[in-house]
Coordinates of C-alpha atoms and ligand atoms in Angstrom, one line a residue:
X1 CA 59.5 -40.8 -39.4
X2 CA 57.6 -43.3 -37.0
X3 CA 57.9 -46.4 -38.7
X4 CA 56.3 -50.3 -38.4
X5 CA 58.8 -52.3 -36.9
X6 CA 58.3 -56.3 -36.3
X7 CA 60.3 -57.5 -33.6
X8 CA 60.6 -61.6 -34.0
X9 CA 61.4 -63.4 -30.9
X10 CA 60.4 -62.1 -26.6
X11 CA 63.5 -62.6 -25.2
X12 CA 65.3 -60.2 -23.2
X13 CA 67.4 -58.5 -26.4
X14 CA 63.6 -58.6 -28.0
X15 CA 62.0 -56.7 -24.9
X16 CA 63.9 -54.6 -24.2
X17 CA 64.4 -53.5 -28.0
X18 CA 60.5 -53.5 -28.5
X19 CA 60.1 -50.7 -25.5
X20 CA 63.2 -48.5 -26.6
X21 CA 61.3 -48.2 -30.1
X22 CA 58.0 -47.5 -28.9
X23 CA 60.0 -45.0 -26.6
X24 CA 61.7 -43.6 -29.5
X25 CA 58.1 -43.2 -31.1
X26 CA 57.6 -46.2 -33.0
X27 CA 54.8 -48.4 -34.2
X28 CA 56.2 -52.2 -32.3
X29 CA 54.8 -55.8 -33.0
X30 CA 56.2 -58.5 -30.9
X31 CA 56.0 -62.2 -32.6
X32 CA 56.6 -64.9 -30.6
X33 CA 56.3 -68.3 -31.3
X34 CA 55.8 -70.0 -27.9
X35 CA 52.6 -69.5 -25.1
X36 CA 54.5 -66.7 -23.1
X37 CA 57.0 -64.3 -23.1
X38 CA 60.6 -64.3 -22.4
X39 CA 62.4 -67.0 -24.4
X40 CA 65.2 -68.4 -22.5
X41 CA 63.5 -66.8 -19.0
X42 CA 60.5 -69.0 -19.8
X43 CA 58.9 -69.8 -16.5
X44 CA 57.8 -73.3 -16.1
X45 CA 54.5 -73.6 -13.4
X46 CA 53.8 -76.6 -11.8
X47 CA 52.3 -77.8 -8.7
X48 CA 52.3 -74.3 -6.6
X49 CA 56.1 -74.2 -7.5
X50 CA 57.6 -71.3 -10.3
X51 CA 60.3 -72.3 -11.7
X52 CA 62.8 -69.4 -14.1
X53 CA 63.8 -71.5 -17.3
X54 CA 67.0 -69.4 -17.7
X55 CA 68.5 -66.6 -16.4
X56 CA 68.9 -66.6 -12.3
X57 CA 71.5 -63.7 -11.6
X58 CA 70.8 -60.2 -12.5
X59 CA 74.3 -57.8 -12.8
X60 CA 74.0 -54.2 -14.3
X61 CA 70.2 -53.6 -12.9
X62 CA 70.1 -50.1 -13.9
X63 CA 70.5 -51.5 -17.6
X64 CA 66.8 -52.5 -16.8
X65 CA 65.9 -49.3 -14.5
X66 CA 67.1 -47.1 -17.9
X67 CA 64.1 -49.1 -20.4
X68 CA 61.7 -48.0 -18.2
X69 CA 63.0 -44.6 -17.4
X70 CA 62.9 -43.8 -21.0
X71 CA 59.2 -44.8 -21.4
X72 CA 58.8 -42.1 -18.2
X73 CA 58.0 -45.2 -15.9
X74 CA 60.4 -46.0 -12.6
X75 CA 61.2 -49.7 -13.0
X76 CA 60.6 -49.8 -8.8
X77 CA 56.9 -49.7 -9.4
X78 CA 56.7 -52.5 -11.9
X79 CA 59.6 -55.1 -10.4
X80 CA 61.4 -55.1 -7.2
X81 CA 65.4 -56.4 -7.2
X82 CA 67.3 -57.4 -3.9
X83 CA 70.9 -57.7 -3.8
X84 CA 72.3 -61.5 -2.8
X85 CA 74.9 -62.4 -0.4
X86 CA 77.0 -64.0 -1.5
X87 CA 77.1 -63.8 -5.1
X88 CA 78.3 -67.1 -5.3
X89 CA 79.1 -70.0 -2.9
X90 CA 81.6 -72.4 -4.7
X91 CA 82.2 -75.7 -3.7
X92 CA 85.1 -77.8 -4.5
X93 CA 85.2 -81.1 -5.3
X94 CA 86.1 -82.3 -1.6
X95 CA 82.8 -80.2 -0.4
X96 CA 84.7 -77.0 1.1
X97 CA 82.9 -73.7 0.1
X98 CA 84.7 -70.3 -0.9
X99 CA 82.0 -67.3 -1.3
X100 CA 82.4 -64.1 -2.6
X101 CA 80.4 -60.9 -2.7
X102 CA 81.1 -56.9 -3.3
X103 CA 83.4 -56.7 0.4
X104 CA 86.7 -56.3 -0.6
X105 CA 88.2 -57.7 3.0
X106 CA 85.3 -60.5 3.4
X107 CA 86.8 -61.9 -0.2
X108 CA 90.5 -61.2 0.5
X109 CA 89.5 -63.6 3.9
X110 CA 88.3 -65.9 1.9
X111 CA 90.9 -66.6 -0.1
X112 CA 93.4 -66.4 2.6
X113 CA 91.5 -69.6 4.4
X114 CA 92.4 -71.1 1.1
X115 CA 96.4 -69.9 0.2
X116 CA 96.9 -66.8 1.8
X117 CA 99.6 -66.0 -0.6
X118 CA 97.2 -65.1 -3.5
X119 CA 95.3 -62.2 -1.4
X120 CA 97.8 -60.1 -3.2
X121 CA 97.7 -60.9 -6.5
X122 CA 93.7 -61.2 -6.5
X123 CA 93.3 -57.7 -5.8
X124 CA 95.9 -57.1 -8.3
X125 CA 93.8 -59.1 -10.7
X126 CA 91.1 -57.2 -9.5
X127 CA 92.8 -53.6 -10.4
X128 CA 93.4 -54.6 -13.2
X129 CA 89.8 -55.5 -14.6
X130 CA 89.1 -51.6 -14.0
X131 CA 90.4 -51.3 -17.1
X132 CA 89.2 -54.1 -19.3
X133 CA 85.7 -53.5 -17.6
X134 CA 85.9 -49.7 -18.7
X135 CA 86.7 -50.4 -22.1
X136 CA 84.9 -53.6 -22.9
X137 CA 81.6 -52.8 -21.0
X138 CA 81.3 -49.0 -20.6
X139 CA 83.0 -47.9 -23.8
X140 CA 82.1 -50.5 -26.2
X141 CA 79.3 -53.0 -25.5
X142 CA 76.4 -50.9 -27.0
X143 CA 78.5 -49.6 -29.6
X144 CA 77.6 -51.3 -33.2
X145 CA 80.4 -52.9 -35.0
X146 CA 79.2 -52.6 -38.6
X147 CA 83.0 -51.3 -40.3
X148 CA 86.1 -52.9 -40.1
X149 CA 87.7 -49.6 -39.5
X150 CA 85.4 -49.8 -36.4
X151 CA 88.0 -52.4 -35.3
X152 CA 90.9 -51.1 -35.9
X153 CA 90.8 -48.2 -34.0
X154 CA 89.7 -50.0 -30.8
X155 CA 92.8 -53.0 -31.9
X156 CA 95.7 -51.4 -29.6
X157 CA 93.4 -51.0 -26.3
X158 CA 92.6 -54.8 -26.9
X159 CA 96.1 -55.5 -27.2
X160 CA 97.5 -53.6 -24.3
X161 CA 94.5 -55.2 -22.0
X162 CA 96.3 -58.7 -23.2
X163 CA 92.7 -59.6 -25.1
X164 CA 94.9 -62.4 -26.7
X165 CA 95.1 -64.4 -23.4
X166 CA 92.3 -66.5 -22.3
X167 CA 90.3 -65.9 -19.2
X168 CA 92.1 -68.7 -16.8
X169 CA 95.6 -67.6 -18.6
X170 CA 94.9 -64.2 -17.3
X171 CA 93.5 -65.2 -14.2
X172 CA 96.6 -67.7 -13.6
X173 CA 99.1 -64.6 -13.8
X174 CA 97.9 -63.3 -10.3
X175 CA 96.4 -66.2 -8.7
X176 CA 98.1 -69.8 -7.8
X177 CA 95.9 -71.9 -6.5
X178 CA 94.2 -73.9 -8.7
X179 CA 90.8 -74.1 -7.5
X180 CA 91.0 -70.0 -6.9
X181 CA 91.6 -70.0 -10.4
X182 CA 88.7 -71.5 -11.2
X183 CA 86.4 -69.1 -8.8
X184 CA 87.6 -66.3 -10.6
X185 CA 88.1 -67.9 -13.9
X186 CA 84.7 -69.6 -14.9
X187 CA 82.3 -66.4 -15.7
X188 CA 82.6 -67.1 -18.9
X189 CA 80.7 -70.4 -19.0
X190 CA 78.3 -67.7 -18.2
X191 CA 77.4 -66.4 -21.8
X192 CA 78.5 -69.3 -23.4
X193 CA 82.2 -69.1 -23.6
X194 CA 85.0 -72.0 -22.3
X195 CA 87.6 -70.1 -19.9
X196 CA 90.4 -71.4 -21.9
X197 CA 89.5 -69.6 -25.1
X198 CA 87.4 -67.1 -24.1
X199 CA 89.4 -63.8 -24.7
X200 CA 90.3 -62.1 -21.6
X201 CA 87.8 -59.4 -22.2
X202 CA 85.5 -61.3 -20.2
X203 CA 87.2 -61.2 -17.0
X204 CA 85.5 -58.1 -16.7
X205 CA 82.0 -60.2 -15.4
X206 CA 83.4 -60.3 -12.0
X207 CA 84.4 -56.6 -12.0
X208 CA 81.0 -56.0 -13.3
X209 CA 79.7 -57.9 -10.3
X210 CA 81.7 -56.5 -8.1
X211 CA 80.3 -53.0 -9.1
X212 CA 76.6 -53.2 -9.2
X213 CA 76.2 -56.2 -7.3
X214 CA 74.3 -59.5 -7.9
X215 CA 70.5 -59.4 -7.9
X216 CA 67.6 -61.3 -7.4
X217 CA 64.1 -60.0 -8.9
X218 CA 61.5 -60.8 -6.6
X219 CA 59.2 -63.5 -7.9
X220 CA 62.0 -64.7 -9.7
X221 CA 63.5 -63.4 -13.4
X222 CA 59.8 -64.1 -14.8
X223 CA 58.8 -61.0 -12.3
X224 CA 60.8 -58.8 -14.6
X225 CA 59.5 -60.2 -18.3
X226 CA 55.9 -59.5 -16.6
X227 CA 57.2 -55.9 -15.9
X228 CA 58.1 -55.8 -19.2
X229 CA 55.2 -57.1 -21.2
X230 CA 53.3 -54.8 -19.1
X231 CA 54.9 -51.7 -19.8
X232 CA 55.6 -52.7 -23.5
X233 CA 51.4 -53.3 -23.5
X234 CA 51.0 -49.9 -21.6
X235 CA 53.8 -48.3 -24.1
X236 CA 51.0 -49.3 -26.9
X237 CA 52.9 -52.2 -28.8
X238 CA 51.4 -55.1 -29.7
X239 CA 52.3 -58.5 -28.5
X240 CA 51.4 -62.1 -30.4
X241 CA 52.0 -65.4 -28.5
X242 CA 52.1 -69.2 -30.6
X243 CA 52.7 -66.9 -33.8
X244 CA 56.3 -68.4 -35.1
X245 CA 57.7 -66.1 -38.0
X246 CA 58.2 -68.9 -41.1
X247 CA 60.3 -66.3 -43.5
X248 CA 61.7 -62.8 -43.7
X249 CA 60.5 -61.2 -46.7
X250 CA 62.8 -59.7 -48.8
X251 CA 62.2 -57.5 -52.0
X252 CA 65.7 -55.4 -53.2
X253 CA 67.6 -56.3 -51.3
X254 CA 65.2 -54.9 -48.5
X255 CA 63.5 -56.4 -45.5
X256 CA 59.9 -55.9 -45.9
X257 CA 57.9 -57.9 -43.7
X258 CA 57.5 -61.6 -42.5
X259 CA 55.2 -64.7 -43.1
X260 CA 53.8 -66.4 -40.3
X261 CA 53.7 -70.2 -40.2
X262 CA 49.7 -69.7 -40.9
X263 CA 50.9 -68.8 -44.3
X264 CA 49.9 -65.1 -43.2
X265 CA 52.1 -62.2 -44.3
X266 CA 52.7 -58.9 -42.2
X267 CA 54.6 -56.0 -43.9
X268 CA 56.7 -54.0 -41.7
X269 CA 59.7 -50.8 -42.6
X270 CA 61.8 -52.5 -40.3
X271 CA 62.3 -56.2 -38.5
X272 CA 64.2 -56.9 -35.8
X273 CA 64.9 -60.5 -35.2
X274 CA 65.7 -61.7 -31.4
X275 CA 65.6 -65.7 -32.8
X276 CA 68.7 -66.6 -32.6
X277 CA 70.9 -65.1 -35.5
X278 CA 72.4 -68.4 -37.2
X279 CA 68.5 -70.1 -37.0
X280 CA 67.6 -66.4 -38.5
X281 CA 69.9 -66.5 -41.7
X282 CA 69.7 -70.4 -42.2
X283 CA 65.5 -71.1 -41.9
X284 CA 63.8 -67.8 -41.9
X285 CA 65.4 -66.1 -45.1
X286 CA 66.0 -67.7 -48.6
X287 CA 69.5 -68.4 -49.8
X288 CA 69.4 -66.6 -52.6
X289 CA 69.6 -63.1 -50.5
X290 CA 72.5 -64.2 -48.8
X291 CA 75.7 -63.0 -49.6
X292 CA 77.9 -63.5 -46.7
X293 CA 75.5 -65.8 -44.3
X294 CA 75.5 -68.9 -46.6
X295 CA 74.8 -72.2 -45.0
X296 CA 78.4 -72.8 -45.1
X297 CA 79.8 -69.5 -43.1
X298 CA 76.8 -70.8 -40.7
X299 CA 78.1 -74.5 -40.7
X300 CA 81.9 -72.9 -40.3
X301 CA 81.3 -70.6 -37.1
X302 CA 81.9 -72.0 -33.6
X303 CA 78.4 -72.5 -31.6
X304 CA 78.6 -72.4 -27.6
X305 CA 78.1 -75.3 -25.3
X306 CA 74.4 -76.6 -24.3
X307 CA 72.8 -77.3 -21.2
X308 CA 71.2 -80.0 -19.5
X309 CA 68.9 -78.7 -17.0
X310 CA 66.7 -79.8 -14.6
X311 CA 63.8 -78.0 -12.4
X312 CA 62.8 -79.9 -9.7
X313 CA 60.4 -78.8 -5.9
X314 CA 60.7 -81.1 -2.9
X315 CA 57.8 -80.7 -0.1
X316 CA 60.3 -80.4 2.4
X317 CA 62.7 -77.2 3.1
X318 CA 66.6 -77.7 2.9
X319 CA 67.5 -74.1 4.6
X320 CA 70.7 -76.3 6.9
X321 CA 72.2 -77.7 3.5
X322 CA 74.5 -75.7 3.6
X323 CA 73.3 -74.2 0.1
X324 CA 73.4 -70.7 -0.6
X325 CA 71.0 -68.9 -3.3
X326 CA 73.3 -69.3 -6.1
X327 CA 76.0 -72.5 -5.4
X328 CA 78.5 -73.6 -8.4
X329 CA 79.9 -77.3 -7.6
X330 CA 82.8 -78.0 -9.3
X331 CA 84.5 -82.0 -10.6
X332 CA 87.6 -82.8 -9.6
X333 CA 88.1 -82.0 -13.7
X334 CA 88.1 -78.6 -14.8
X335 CA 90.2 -78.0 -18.3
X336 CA 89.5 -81.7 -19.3
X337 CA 86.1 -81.5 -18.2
X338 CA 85.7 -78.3 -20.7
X339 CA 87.7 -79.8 -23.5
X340 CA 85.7 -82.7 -23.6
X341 CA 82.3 -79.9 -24.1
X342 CA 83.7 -77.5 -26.2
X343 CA 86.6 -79.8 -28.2
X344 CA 85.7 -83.1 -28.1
X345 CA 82.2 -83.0 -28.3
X346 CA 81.7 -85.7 -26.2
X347 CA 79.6 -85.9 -22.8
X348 CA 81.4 -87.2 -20.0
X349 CA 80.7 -89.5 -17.4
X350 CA 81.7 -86.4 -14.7
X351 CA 80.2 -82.6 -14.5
X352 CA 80.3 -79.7 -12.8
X353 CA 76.8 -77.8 -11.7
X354 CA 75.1 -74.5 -10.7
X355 CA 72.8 -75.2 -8.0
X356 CA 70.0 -72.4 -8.1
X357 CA 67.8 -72.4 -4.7
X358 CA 65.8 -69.3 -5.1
X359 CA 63.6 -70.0 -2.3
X360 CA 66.4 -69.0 0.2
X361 CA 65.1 -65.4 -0.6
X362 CA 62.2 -65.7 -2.2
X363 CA 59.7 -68.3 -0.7
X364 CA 56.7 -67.1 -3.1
X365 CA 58.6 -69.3 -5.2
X366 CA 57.4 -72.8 -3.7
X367 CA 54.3 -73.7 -2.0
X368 CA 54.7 -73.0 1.9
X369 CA 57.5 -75.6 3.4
X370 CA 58.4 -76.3 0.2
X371 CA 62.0 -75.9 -1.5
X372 CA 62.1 -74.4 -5.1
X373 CA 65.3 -75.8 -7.2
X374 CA 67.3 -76.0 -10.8
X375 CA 70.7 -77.5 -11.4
X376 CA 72.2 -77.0 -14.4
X377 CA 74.8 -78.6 -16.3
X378 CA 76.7 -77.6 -19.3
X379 CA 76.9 -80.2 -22.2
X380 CA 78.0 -80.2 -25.6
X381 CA 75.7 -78.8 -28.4
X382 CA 74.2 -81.3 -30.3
X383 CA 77.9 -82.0 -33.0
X384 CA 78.3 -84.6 -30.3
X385 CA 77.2 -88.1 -30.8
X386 CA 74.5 -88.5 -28.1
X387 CA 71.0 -89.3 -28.3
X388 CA 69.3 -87.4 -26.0
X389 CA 66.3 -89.0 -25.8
X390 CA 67.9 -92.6 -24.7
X391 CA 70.3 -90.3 -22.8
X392 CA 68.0 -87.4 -21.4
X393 CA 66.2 -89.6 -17.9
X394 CA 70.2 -91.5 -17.1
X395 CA 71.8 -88.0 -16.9
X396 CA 68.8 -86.7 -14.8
X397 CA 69.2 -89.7 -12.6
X398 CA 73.5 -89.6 -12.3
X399 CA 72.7 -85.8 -11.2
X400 CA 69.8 -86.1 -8.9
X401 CA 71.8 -89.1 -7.7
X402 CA 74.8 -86.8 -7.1
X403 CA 72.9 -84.3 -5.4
X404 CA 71.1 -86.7 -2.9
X405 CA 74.3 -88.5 -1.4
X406 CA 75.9 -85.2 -1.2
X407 CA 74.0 -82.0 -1.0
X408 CA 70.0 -83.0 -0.2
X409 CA 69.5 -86.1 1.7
X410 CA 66.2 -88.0 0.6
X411 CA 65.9 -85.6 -2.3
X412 CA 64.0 -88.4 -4.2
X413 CA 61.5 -89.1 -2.0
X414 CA 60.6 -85.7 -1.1
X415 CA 60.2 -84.8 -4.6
X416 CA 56.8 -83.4 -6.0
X417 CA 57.2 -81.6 -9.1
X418 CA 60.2 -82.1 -11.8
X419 CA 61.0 -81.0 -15.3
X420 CA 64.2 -81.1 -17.6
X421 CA 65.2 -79.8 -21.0
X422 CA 68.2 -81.3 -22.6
X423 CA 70.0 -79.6 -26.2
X424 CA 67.3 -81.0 -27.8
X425 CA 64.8 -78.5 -26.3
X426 CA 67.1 -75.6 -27.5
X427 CA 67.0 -76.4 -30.9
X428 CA 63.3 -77.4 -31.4
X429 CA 61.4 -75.1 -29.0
X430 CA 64.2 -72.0 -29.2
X431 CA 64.7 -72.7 -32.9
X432 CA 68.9 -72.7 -31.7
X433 CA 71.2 -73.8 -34.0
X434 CA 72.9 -77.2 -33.1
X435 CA 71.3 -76.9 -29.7
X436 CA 73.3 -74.4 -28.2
X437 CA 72.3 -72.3 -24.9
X438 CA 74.4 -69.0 -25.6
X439 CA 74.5 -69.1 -29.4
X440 CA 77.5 -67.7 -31.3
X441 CA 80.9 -68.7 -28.7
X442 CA 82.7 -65.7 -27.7
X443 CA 86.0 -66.0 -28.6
X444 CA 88.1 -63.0 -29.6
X445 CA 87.5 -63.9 -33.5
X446 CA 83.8 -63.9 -33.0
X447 CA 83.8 -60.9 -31.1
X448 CA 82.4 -57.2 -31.6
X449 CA 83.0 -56.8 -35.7
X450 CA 83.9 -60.5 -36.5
X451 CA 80.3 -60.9 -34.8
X452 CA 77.1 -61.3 -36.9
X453 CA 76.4 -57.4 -36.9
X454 CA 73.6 -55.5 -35.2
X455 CA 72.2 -54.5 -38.8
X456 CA 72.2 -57.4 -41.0
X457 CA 75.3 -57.5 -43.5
X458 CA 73.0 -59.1 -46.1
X459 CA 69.9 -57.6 -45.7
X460 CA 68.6 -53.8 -45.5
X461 CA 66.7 -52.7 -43.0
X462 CA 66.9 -56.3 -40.7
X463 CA 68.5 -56.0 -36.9
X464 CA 69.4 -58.2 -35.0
X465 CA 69.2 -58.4 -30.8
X466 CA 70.3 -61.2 -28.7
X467 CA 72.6 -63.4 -28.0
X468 CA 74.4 -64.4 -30.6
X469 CA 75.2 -61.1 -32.1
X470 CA 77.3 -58.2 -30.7
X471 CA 78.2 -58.1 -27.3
X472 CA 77.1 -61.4 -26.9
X473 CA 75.2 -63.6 -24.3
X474 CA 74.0 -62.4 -20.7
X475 CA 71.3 -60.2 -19.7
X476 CA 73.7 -57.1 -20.0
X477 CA 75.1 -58.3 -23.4
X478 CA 71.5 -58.8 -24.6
X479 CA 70.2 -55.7 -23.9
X480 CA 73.2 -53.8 -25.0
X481 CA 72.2 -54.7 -28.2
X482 CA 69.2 -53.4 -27.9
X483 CA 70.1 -50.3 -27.1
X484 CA 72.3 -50.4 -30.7
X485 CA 69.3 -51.9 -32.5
X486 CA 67.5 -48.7 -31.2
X487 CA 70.2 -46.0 -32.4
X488 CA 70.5 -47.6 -35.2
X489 CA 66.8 -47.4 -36.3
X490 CA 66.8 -44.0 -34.5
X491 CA 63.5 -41.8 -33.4
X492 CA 60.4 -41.4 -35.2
Ligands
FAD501 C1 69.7 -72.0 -18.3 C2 70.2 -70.7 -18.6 C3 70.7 -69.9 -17.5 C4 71.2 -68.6 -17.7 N1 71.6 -67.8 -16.7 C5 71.9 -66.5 -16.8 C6 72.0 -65.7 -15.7 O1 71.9 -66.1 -14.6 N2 72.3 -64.4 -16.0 C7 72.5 -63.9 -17.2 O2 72.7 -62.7 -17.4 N3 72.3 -64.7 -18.3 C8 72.0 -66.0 -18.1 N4 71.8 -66.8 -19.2 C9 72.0 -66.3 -20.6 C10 70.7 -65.4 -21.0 O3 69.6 -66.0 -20.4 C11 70.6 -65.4 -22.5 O4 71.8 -65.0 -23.1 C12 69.5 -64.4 -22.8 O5 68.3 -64.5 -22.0 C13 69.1 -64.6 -24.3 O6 68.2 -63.6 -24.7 P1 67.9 -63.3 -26.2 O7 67.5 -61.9 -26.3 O8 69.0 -63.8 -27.0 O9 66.6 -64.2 -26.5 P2 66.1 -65.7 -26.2 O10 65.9 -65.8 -24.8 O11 67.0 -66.6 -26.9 O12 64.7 -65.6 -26.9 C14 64.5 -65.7 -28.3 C15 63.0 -65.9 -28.5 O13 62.8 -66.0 -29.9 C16 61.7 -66.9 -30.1 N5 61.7 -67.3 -31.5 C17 62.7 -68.1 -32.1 N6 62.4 -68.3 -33.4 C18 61.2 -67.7 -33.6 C19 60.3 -67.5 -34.8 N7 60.7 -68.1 -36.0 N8 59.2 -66.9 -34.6 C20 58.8 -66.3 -33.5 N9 59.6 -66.4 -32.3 C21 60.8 -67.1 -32.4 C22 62.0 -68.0 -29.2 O14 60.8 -68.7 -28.9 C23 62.4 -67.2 -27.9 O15 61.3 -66.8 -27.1 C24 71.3 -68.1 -19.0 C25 70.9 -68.9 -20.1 C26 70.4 -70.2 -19.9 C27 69.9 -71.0 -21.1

């Protein structure tokens, strides 16, 4: 039965659920409360430069490829992806670069120039994310998790793949040397998650790196939210900008539509809500339907870190920096550094930073002789005791400082258009609970059923898609759940 579906929130989980269900013959309302599309891949414009808010580095393309393919479109005619080399360039704290990419003997030479001893137990390491990768990606990520028995049948895989350790424990087993235990041990501060509790699950990101590559849309990631609010438009779904959802209405037990801030109300047979899932149960629906999601199970469940991030042009080029497309500069600090984010709470004096210069590939992305940046830096959510808007322009200044005496020379005078968002921005303009960038944390208790489910465990007929429900954060994890939220509702 074709059915009204609202879908709450344009971010990539919200996008890429809104096509499936018009492809699956559905009637699809997109509400989003800011100016443009895209949520965390907000692009910021200013002065000839584009700037992607969010997400830099594309991994399972095809998951994108397959939304179009099933509205009968080819995603080649809408967005065009080239692959980066390297994936990474990581600096340590001395300066000295390691890079990696998808050729097996250009990494094992890599790491040799570092200790040759561990070329052997990295592609042991390696071998051995086959498996977890198989299992955690391929088998299970767009799987729902709605029964407990769901769990327990998948419980001895989990246990035999050593889902107990963390990420750098796992990693350590194979590889000695400590800063190569960072380069293969940090994807996890990727969706959200601190190496050192993050289940070992995740060390499958590099093995899902390794085998489809790391990509760069053309135009930047705000290339492929125009693809997508174009075929969504051509698809026949209807898209509302500056419309923030205020409630979920709820009669029965049953979703049955939303109110809009305007006080307007829009029924609907289904909703689908892409805000993020703790700022969902919390603000948009009323205590008294919540059974399991009451402001204390919120309060009690472990948020990821924040970001600081800053986007900045400079009207000259920087191409003999020695910077690739995407750098990660790591402290001296690594565990003490991420205890202090993720335990303490506190922001220290150090950081470590991913160094996006997009106009390496991509010079569309800056006026011409211009250099297009962002540098990010993780922070704690917003438990710790900082006031961001005292402390907001000195952390912009200790980082652009940092990156002028040892990265870009003269970086301050050469710059011409600038912009940051701090934890603050997460929570007031994402509506993110505490401020985090990645929602829910993953770690192996808040993972798959232990998650907030796909289909809400209070509510009938409410979804959720997005980060902070199951898989998790990440472009794949996103839009693995919305190819759940689109099984479960299933075809018209
Ligand atoms: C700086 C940064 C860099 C990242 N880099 C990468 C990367 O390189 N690769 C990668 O794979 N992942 C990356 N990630 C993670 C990835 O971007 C996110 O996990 C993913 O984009 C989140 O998508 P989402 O579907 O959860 O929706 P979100 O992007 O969180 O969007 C939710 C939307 O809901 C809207 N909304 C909220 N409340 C309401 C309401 N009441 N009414 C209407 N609308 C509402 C918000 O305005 C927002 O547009 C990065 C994240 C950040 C923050």
């Amino acid at each position: 039965m074709k059915k009204k579906i609202i879908v709450i929130g344009s971010g990539f989980g919200g996008l890429g659920a809104a096509s499936r269900l018009l492809s699956a013959g559905h009637d699809v309302t997109i509400l989003e409360k800011r100016d443009k599309l895209g949520g965390r891949a907000y692009v910021y414009e200013m002065n000839g430069f584009k700037f992607d808010g969010g997400p830099t580095v594309i991994t399972a393309p095809f998951m994108f490829d397959d939304i179009f393919e099933a509205a009968g479109k080819k995603r080649e005619d809408y967005v065009e992806f080239v692959p980066c080399d390297p994936f990474y360039r990581i600096f340590d704290a001395e300066g000295k670069h390691f890079d990696y990419n998808n050729d097996q003997e250009f990494v094992l030479d890599e790491i040799r120039k570092r200790n040759p001893k561990d070329a052997d137990g990295y592609q042991k390491f390696f071998n051995t994310t086959k498996a977890i990768f198989q299992k955690g990606f391929v088998e299970l990520a767009d799987q729902p998790f709605l029964k407990f028995s769901d769990m327990l049948k998948v419980a001895p895989d989990l246990i035999k793949l050593q889902s107990y350790k963390s990420v750098y424990k796992y990693v350590s087993q194979f590889i000695e040397d400590d800063f190569l235990r960072r380069c293969f041990s940090f994807h996890p501060l990727l969706v959200g998650g601190n190496p050192f509790d993050t289940t070992s699950i995740y060390a499958m990101i590099h093995y899902l790196e390794r085998e489809w590559g790391v990509h760069y849309a053309m135009g930047g990631t705000g290339a492929i939210v125009n693809a997508l609010e174009k075929l969504i438009r051509e698809q026949g779904g209807t898209i509302y900008t500056e419309t923030e959802v205020d409630e979920i209405l709820v009669n029965g037990g049953k979703a049955t539509g939303v109110r809009l801030q305007n006080g307007e109300t829009l029924e609907a047979d289904e909703v689908v809500s892409n805000a993020d899932v703790a700022f969902t149960y919390k603000n948009l629906i009323n205590p008294k339907h919540r059974k399991k999601y009451t402001d204390k199970k919120i309060e009690r469940t472990k948020y990821s870190m924040s970001l600081f991030v800053i986007y900045f042009g400079t009207r000259k080029r920087y191409l003999d920096s020695g910077l690739a497309h995407h750098n990660i500069i790591l402290g001296e600090r690594y565990k003490g550094l991420l205890e202090d984010i993720f335990h303490k709470k506190r922001l220290s004096d150090d950081f470590s930073l991913y160094l996006h210069m997009p106009t390496i590939t991509d010079p569309s992305m800056a006026p011409e002789g211009h250099e297009a940046f962002y540098v990010l830096s993780p922070v704690p959510h917003l438990d710790a005791d900082v006031d961001w808007n005292e402390m907001a322009p000195r952390y912009r200044n200790a980082i652009m400082n940092f990156l002028e005496e040892n990265y870009l020379p003269d970086l301050q005078e050469n710059l011409v258009a600038e912009h940051y968002i701090d934890p603050l921005h997460f929570k007031d303009v994402l509506n993110s609970y505490k401020g985090s960038a990645f929602s829910v944390e993953p770690i192996l208790t808040q993972s798959a059923w232990f998650r907030p489910h796909n289909k809400s465990e209070d509510i009938d007929h409410l979804y959720f898609v997005g980060a902070g429900t199951h898989p998790g954060a990440g472009l794949p994890g996103v839009l693995s759940s919305s190819i759940i939220a689109e099984n479960l509702i299933g075809k018209a």
